[in-house]
XYZ file of C-alpha atoms in Angstrom:
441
model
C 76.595 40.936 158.199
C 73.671 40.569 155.453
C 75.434 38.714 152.285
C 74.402 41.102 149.777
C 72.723 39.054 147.261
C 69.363 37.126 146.664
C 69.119 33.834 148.956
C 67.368 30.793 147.967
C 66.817 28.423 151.403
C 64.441 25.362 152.250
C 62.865 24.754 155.240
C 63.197 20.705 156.033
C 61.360 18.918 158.031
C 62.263 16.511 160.480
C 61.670 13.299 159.638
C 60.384 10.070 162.092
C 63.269 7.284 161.959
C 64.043 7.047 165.540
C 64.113 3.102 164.539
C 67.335 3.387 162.023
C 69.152 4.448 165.085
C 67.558 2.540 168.114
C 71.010 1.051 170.193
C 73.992 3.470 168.912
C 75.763 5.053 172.030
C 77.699 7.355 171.051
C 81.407 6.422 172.763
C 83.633 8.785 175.276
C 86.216 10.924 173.545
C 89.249 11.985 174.305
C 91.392 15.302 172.557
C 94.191 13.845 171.076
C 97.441 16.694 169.420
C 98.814 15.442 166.645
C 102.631 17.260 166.237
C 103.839 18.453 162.749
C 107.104 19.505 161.840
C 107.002 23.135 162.484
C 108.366 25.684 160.262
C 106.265 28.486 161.583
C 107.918 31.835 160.321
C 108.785 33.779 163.878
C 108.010 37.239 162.439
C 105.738 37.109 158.859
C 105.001 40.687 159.180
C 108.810 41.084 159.398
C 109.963 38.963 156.909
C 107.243 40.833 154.038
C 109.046 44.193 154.775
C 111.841 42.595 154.369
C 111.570 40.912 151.346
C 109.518 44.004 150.143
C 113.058 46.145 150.871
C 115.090 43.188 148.522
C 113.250 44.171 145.525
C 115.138 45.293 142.151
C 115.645 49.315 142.665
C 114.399 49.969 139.400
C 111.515 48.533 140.075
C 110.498 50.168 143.271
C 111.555 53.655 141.537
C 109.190 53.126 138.553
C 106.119 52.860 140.857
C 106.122 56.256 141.945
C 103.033 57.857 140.458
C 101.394 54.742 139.446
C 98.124 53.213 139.980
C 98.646 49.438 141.309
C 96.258 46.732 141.498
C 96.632 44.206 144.580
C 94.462 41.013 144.081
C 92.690 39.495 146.938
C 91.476 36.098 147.140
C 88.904 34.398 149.130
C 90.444 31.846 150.718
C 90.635 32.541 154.573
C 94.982 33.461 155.430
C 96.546 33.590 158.520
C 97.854 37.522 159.218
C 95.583 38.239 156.150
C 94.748 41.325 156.564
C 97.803 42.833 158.217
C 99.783 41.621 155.344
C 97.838 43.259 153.004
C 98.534 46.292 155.222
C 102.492 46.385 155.022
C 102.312 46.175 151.474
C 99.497 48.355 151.090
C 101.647 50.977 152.909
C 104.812 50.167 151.447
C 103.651 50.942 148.120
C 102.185 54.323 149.161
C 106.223 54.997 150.564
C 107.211 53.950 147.285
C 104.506 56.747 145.837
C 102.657 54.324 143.668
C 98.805 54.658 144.330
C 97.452 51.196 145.544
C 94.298 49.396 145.410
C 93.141 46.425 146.357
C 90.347 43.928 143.867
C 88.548 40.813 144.712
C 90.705 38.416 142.696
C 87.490 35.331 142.531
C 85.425 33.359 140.092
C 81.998 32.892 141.434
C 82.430 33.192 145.289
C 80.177 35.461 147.168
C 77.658 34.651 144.982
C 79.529 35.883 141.637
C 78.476 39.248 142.559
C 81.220 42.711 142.865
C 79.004 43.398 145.943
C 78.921 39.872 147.877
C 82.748 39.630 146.697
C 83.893 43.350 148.812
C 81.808 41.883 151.481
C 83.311 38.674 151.879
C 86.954 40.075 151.763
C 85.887 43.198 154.895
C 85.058 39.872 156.765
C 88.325 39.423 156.572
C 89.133 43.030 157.685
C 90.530 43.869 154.171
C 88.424 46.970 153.986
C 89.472 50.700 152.821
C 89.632 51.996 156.251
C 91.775 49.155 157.625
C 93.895 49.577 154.528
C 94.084 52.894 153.434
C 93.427 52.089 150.142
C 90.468 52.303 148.023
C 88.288 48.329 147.340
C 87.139 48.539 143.559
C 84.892 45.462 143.129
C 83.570 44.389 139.868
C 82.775 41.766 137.462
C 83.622 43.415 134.234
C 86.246 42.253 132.402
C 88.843 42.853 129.528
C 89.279 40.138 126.884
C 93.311 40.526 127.069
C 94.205 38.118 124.318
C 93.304 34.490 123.234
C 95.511 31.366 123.304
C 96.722 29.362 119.666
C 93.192 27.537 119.989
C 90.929 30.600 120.622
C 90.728 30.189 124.172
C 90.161 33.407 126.004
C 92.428 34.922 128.411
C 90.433 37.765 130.777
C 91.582 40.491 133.527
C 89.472 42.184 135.707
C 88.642 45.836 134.439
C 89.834 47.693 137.074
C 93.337 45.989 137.637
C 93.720 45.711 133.590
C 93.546 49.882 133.531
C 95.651 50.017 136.483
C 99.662 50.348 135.744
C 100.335 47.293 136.820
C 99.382 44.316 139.208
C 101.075 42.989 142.342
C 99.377 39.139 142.920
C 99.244 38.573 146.148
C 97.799 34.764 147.061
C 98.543 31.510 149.432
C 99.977 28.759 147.331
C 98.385 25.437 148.432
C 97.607 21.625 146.780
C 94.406 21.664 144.648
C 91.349 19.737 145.115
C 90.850 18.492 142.099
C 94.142 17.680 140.567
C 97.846 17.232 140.967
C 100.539 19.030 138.970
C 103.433 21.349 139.524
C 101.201 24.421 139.595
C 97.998 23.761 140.821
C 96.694 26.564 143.635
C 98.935 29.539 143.673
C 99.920 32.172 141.912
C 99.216 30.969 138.131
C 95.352 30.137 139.310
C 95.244 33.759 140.597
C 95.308 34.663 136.920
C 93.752 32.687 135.648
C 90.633 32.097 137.452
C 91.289 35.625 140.099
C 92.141 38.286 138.073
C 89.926 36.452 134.793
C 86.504 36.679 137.764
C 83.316 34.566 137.026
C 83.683 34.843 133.153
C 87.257 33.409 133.209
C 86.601 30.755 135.896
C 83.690 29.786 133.869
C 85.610 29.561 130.570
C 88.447 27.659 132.755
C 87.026 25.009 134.265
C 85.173 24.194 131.074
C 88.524 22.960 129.598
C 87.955 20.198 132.337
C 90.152 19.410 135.413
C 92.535 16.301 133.454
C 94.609 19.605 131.383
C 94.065 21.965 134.216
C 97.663 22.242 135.258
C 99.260 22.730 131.553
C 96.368 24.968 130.854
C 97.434 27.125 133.662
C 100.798 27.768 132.523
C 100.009 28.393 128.886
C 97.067 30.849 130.312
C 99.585 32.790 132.811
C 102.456 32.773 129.708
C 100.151 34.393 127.963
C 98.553 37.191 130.466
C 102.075 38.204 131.581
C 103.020 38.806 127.963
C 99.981 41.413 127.746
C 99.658 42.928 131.502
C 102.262 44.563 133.690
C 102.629 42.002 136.603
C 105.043 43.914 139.071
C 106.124 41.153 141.168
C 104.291 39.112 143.516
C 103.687 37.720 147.091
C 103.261 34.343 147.912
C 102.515 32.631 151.081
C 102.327 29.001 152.537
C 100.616 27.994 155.260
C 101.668 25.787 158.065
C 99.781 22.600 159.415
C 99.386 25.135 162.536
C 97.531 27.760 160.464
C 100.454 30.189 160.577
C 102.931 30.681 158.189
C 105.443 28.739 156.762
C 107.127 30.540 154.005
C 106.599 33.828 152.711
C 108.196 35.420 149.528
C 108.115 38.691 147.171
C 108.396 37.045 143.717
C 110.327 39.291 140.501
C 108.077 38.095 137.706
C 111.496 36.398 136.051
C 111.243 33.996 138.679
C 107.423 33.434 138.672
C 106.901 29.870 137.493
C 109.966 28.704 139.165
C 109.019 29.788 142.364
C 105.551 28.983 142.415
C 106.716 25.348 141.852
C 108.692 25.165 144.317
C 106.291 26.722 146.899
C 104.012 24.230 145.903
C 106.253 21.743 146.689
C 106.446 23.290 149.897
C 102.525 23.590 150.516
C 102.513 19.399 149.825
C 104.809 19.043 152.537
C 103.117 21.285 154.789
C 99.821 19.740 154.593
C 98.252 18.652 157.812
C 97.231 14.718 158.157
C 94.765 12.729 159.751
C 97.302 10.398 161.175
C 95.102 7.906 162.173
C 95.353 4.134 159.754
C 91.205 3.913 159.873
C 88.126 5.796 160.924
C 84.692 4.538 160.541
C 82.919 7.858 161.492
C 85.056 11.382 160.509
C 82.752 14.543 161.834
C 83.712 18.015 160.819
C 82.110 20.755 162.877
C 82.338 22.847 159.591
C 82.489 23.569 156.107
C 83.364 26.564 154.054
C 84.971 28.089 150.862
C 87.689 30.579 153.332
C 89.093 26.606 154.692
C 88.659 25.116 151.184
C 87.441 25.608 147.726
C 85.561 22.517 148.224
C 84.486 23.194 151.890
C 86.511 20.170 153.183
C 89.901 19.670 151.694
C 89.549 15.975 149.721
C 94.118 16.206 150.155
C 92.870 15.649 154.288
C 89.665 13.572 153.551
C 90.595 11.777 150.636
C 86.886 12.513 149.136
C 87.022 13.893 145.681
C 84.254 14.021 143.204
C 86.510 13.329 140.193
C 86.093 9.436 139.981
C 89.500 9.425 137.325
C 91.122 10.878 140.671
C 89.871 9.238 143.729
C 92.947 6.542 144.231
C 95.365 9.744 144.021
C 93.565 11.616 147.060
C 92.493 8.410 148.954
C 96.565 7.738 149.010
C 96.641 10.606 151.289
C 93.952 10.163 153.673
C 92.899 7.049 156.167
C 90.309 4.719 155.518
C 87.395 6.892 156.304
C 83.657 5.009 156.391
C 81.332 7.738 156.565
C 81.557 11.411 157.123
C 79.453 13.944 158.524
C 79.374 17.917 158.379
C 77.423 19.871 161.190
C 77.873 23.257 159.905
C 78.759 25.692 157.219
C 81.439 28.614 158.609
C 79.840 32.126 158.956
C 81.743 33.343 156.064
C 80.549 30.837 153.807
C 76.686 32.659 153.781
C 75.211 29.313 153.630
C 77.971 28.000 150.365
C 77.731 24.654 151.381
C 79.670 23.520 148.375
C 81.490 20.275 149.012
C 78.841 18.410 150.620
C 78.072 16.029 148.009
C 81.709 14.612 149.727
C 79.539 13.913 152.926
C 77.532 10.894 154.096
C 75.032 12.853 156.709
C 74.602 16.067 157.100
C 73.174 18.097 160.306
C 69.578 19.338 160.639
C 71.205 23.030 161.112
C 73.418 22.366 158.590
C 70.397 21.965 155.600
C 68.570 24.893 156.822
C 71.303 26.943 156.419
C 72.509 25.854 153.104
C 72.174 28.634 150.059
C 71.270 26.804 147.149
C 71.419 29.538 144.487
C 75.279 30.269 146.294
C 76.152 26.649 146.185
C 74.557 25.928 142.543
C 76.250 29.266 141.266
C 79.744 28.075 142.594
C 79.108 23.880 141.506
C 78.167 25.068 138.218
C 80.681 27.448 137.391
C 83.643 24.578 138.375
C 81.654 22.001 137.006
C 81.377 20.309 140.236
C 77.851 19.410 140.192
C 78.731 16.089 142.645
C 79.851 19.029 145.506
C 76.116 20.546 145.473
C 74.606 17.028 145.781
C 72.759 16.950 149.281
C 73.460 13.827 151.789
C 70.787 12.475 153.801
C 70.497 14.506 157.196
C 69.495 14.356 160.491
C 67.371 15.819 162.887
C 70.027 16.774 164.893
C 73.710 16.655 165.346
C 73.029 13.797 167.721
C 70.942 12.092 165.019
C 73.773 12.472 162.543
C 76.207 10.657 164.395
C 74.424 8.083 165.599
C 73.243 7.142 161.790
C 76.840 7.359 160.633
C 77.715 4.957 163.325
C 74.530 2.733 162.995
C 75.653 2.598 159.504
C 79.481 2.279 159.060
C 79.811 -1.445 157.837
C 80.682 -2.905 161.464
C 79.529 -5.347 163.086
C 79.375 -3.607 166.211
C 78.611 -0.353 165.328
C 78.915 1.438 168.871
C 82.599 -0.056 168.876
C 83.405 2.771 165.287
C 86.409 4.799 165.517
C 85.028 8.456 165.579
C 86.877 11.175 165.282
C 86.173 14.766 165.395
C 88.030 17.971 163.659
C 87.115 21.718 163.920
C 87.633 21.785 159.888
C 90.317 20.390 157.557
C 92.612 23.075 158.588
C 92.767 22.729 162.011
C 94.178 19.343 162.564
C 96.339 19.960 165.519
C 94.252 18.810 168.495
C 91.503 17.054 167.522
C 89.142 13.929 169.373
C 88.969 10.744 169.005
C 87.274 7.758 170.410
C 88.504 5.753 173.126
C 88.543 2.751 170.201
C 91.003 4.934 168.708
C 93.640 4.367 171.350
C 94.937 1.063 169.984
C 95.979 3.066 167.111
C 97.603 5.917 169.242
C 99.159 4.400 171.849
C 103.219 4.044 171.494
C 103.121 6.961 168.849
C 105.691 9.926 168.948
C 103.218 12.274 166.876
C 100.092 12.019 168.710
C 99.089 11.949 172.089
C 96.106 12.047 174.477
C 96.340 14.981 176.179
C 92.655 14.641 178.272
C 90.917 11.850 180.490
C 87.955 10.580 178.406
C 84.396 12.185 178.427
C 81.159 12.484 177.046
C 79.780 15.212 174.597
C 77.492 17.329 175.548
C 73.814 18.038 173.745
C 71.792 20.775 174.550
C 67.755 20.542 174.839
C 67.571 19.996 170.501
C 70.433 17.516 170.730
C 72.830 19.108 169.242
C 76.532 20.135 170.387
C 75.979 23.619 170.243
């Protein structure tokens, strides 16, 4: 699918310093599962229409006839689109008229058309659904906070009868509070689009969380939020929890569920890793590509030792790729050491600046040296990882900073593994594989 928007890419050459690398052998691996305490819902498509069915019966009668605005996020959702299915169809039983919105700030380029695009890549699309997909970037100015600060809502949804918020509630990556991403940020930044995010994040990331609640306070005092649907997701990319929300219980529950989603996050379990490489990157795994709660990499120097306290000891990182859904946002990685040859080439720099700028981010869009290949990469993050004896580094390997279940590791790493219950080897060692431009695939 063609991202439909403008695309601003460099072509970059490789460059001769064979020399910086001369020696590094890259070590055997071995895939390593790491276990998580798992709270996997059996049946999430289940437990929706059931929680759908507990609702208040005035409120299910008093959507007959009415027009009802779902919001969709961006962020990528296990059972995404069949979620947004049963409710989609539940509300049609009910005899309320649906439809569905791209609930973003300045993903998918800040544009109505790049933002219905990236949600069908999701398969949330009017003929999956049923339902129409109004798209736009207009907004209404809804009110204004004590200050003057301006509270927005997408046009569409603010003429609707009412909206149904409908969003995974997860840690933020740029700040910790009771509320951070869920439900509240929805408004705020979802429903309020690219004006709203930009108006948001220029309040700055230290009164983030209280600026959240006094922004939500606010919008559910002037727009009809029905109830809402919350999810968290598992360290085994299912789903962990799952609940329909009456809006008297909003903040109460989205505090909790954040609690949750901090429990549920997936670790690197390992004490130390000199070289961390992530086969990809991308704003459906994170908002800032990697997740800093996995890496410990933030670009808020106030808020490094908060995130670090999470993560190992990780020397150098490298990113070889940028997801497919991304179209080339490569935001997040300023966060890297080295990037891959395919991984510059592919970047979108008027995507990546639109998205840095608007969350005042500008660290995130700041590009790493590269190499000329993903062999290259990793053999400069070793050659340069503060050892001694660089071809000794503990390298590790992860699909993205969701998918932390099996992963690979160096055979260095097996001092560190051996004798634990939650991880263990579960191959004999080998060697990677580079095809004719060295890369792994």
């Amino acid at each position: 699918m063609i991202h439909p928007k403008e695309v601003f890419s460099l072509q970059f050459p490789k460059l001769d310093k064979q020399s910086l690398t001369e020696g590094i052998v890259i070590p055997k691996m071995v895939k390593v599962r790491q276990s998580f305490p798992s709270h996997n819902l059996t049946d999430p498509i289940g437990r929706l229409k059931e929680q759908l069915q507990s609702l208040d019966k005035n409120t299910i009668e008093n959507l007959a006839g009415k027009r009802i605005g779902i919001t969709a996020g961006s962020r990528g959702l296990p059972h995404y689109k069949e979620l947004m299915k049963v409710l989609c169809d539940q509300l049609k039983a009910w005899k309320a008229q649906p439809f569905v919105f791209p609930a973003m700030g300045s993903h998918a380029g800040a544009t109505a058309e790049g933002q219905k695009a990236h949600l069908a890549q999701f398969g949330i699309n009017e003929d999956y659904l049923g339902v129409p997909v109004l798209s736009t970037m207009d907004v209404v100015t809804v009110g204004t906070l004590d200050d003057g600060f301006p509270i927005y809502c997408d046009k569409n949804a603010y003429e609707a009868d009412g909206i149904i918020l409908f969003n995974k509630i997860k840690p933020h990556t740029h700040f910790k509070y009771s509320h951070e991403s869920g439900l509240l940020k929805m408004i705020c930044i979802g429903c309020g689009k690219h004006k709203g995010a930009s108006a948001f994040h220029g309040r700055g990331y230290d009164s983030f969380g209280p600026n959240l609640e006094r922004v939500a306070k606010a919008f559910l005092n002037k727009v009809n939020v029905v109830f809402s649907v919350a999810m968290v997701q598992s360290p085994s990319d299912d789903i962990a929890a799952l609940e329909v929300i009456p809006t008297e219980k909003f903040f109460e529950r989205d505090a909790a569920l954040q609690t949750l989603a901090k429990e549920e996050m997936p670790r690197l379990k390992l004490p130390h890793i000199d070289v961390l490489i992530v086969d990809e990157i991308g704003k459906e795994i994170s908002g800032t590509g990697m997740d800093p709660n996995i890496t410990g990499r933030t670009e808020r120097f106030s808020q490094e030792e908060a995130f670090r306290s999470l993560a190992p000891e990780i020397e150098r990182i490298v990113i070889l790729d940028i997801t497919e859904a991304s179209h080339g946002n490569g935001s997040g990685c300023g966060m890297a050491d080295i990037v891959s040859y395919r991984f510059v080439n592919k970047m979108d720099f008027a995507s990546v600046y639109t998205n840095c700028i608007t969350a005042k981010s500008f660290r995130m869009a700041l590009l790493p040296l590269y190499g000329n290949s993903d062999k290259d990469a990793i053999e400069m993050a070793m050659a340069h990882s503060f050892l001694t004896e660089p071809n000794k580094a503990k390298v590790v390997r992860i699909k993205n900073t969701l998918k932390l279940e099996e992963i690979e590791c160096s055979t260095s790493c097996l001092e560190d593994i051996e004798g634990r219950s939650d991880m263990a080897v579960v191959s004999d060692p080998f060697t990677w594989s580079f095809n004719d431009e060295d890369n792994l695939w």
